[in-house]
């Protein structure tokens, strides 16, 4: 344990000098080189010496924003596609069921990281020439779009299984009762099966969302600068790995806590009065 | 009105219905009884196409159930069905349960549907629970809501699939009372039940099934006094023992 | 596109890929065994009557389950040398990271398995005159085991796929090996496709086996 480790929590609060209006008053602090960047933002208050070489605080904020943007955008794909595939796995038509099953098995049995590479490096090659060139040359922020599509489609296979399980947990008598009163199959799903099954699967859907949120970190492998990528970058710049990784971990935990709390509230809000237990058995 | 001719049905190799034939005329009240697993419920569900069958024909008011081209939702909407486990939709209030198919199938407006629903709830005696969810109601109350829900479609016939067998004993009569009233009003009814008191009181005919076959079919009085088949007599002696 | 698909590059590098697969198996095996052992300890702590133990285990599980695996890998990979444990090396750090991470997930599976057996079963066992430990041994644990084996194995398949994330610290597992060859020989399509096929076949076959097991074990 002979290592010297310089604890310096203040690096977390480093702002860039040019974004700091008060810093502009001091001519000396305008110099862009690392040693004179002391004047940068919070560094002043903590008197931290030369550690504020870069606006680490802004990097973290940007990382958190990208994590949230990528996760939320991917979730939109996951939820809509996952619902369609999940429902398709429960219908009577065997062909529809087979296609949905194939989707689930394909996306569930290949590691997410490899899927990320496939989307980023291989898929553009397989596209028709024009589309491929557009994706490679003209699409702005290609790694972010790739990450969103990849995460969304990967997690759709998991959400589909939750939706299917939710629908299958409803006693068959409910479907029969719906059909017996003259509802079509579509109407039975719309008014009977889905309203009940989505309520049942709120907890697993929440953990699916948390899965997307955490797995958005895999996108750093194709260059998406989300929270984990930013914290590794800060760790490499400052060597203050404990501080920055602690902050990143806490951010992930806090967001998880917030989402779980909100979803518990939602669950209580939409809970069916009486009990959630089904049927009369 | 309902004609069942030589209907057979298999689950894989297992024959659950064997050449069943019977018919129900307008205004008839027919009770179907028999040991569990004898195919009573399955036969009932074949009538409105909830269960497919492989052989024979069933026609309801001139429409063949087994035909590919038949509009099953439309046919089903004309026959009310009441289930053993009520099968009210748990996420809707009693009132919403009754309104749903009126609005989605018959195309009634919300006000009309609600007015009609409240009348039916009054008829089955539970207006005060209109805005409760099924889980907040007793079994007897749930089943009466289910009957109101089926009646809301103005059906030409009603089918009951063991409507009282999931109920606690003290709740059975409140459901049977509603059914007796219906029968007296002239509703065409097929009732799968073990309530022989109910059968004696309102049924015109009794059908006895065993192992997928219709073993015996007779006028009610004749059925209870001079049942011909040994199996019918055994069943009756067991069920009337207590 | 597939007209110039070069199978030869895959055949030429089977050795490198196999070495990578051995690392993948090693990671999966160690994290599976270590994770289940530590996960069982955590589960017993969580179910313990002692508040301190259940609280500590609960926070441990919460922390690991809300953190991305990649961040956990970074934690151990970068922190080990700084606290003076360079000797452990990259592979050692990652093995520890995976074991501690998986333990949090296995803890929840094992806990749910034990809790899936109703209290009435404990009472029934004790009513027959069995001791608490006899009840556990003959009544509760066999049922809990049946309930959780398929879930444990499904989690193992997830783990097998997750080991590919050691790519972020450059450890040469199967996927990283494929990636190295892909970049070196400029044969990205071939090697990623081959890797995808290998992962799919292994994971799909295992999941079919788990599904069969689930049916057999179903009570």
Coordinates of N, CA, C and O in Angstrom, one line a residue, chain B residues 33-35 196 208-211 215-216 223-224 226-242:
Chain B
X33 N -76.4 -31.7 -18.0 CA -75.7 -32.1 -16.8 C -74.8 -33.3 -17.2 O -74.9 -33.9 -18.3
X34 N -74.0 -33.8 -16.2 CA -73.2 -34.9 -16.4 C -71.9 -34.8 -15.6 O -71.6 -33.7 -15.1
X35 N -71.2 -35.9 -15.5 CA -70.0 -35.8 -14.6 C -68.9 -34.8 -15.2 O -69.0 -34.5 -16.4
X196 N -79.8 -29.3 -9.6 CA -81.0 -30.1 -10.0 C -82.3 -29.4 -9.6 O -83.3 -29.6 -10.3
X208 N -78.3 -35.3 -20.6 CA -77.3 -35.9 -19.8 C -76.2 -36.3 -20.7 O -76.4 -37.0 -21.7
X209 N -74.9 -35.9 -20.3 CA -73.8 -36.2 -21.1 C -72.8 -37.0 -20.3 O -72.6 -36.8 -19.1
X210 N -72.1 -38.0 -21.0 CA -71.0 -38.7 -20.4 C -70.0 -39.1 -21.4 O -70.4 -39.6 -22.5
X211 N -68.8 -38.9 -21.1 CA -67.7 -39.3 -22.0 C -67.9 -38.7 -23.4 O -67.7 -39.5 -24.4
X215 N -76.0 -38.9 -23.7 CA -76.5 -40.3 -23.3 C -78.0 -40.3 -23.2 O -78.7 -41.2 -23.6
X216 N -78.6 -39.2 -22.7 CA -80.0 -39.2 -22.5 C -80.5 -37.8 -22.6 O -79.9 -36.8 -22.2
X223 N -87.2 -37.0 -17.0 CA -85.8 -37.3 -16.8 C -85.6 -37.7 -15.3 O -84.9 -38.6 -15.0
X224 N -86.3 -37.0 -14.4 CA -86.1 -37.3 -13.0 C -86.8 -38.5 -12.5 O -86.4 -39.1 -11.5
X226 N -88.2 -41.2 -14.7 CA -88.0 -42.4 -15.4 C -86.8 -42.4 -16.4 O -86.9 -42.8 -17.6
X227 N -85.6 -42.0 -15.8 CA -84.4 -42.1 -16.6 C -84.2 -43.5 -17.0 O -84.3 -44.4 -16.3
X228 N -83.8 -43.6 -18.3 CA -83.7 -45.0 -18.9 C -82.3 -45.6 -18.7 O -82.1 -46.8 -18.4
X229 N -81.3 -44.7 -18.8 CA -79.9 -45.3 -18.8 C -79.4 -45.5 -17.4 O -79.6 -44.7 -16.5
X230 N -78.6 -46.5 -17.3 CA -78.0 -46.9 -16.0 C -77.1 -45.7 -15.5 O -77.1 -45.3 -14.4
X231 N -76.3 -45.2 -16.5 CA -75.4 -44.1 -16.1 C -76.1 -42.9 -15.6 O -75.6 -42.2 -14.7
X232 N -77.2 -42.6 -16.2 CA -78.0 -41.4 -15.8 C -78.5 -41.7 -14.4 O -78.4 -40.8 -13.5
X233 N -79.0 -42.9 -14.1 CA -79.5 -43.2 -12.8 C -78.5 -43.1 -11.8 O -78.7 -42.5 -10.7
X234 N -77.3 -43.6 -12.1 CA -76.1 -43.6 -11.2 C -75.8 -42.1 -10.8 O -75.6 -41.7 -9.7
X235 N -75.7 -41.3 -11.9 CA -75.4 -39.9 -11.7 C -76.4 -39.2 -10.8 O -76.0 -38.5 -9.9
X236 N -77.7 -39.5 -11.1 CA -78.7 -38.8 -10.4 C -78.7 -39.2 -8.9 O -78.8 -38.4 -8.0
X237 N -78.5 -40.5 -8.7 CA -78.5 -41.0 -7.3 C -77.3 -40.4 -6.5 O -77.5 -40.0 -5.4
X238 N -76.2 -40.2 -7.2 CA -75.0 -39.6 -6.5 C -75.3 -38.1 -6.2 O -75.0 -37.6 -5.1
X239 N -75.9 -37.4 -7.2 CA -76.0 -36.0 -7.1 C -77.2 -35.6 -6.2 O -77.2 -34.6 -5.5
X240 N -78.2 -36.5 -6.1 CA -79.4 -36.2 -5.3 C -79.3 -36.8 -3.9 O -80.2 -36.6 -3.0
X241 N -78.2 -37.5 -3.6 CA -78.0 -38.2 -2.4 C -78.2 -37.3 -1.2 O -78.8 -37.7 -0.2
X242 N -77.5 -36.1 -1.3 CA -77.4 -35.3 0.0 C -78.6 -34.4 0.1 O -79.0 -33.7 -0.8

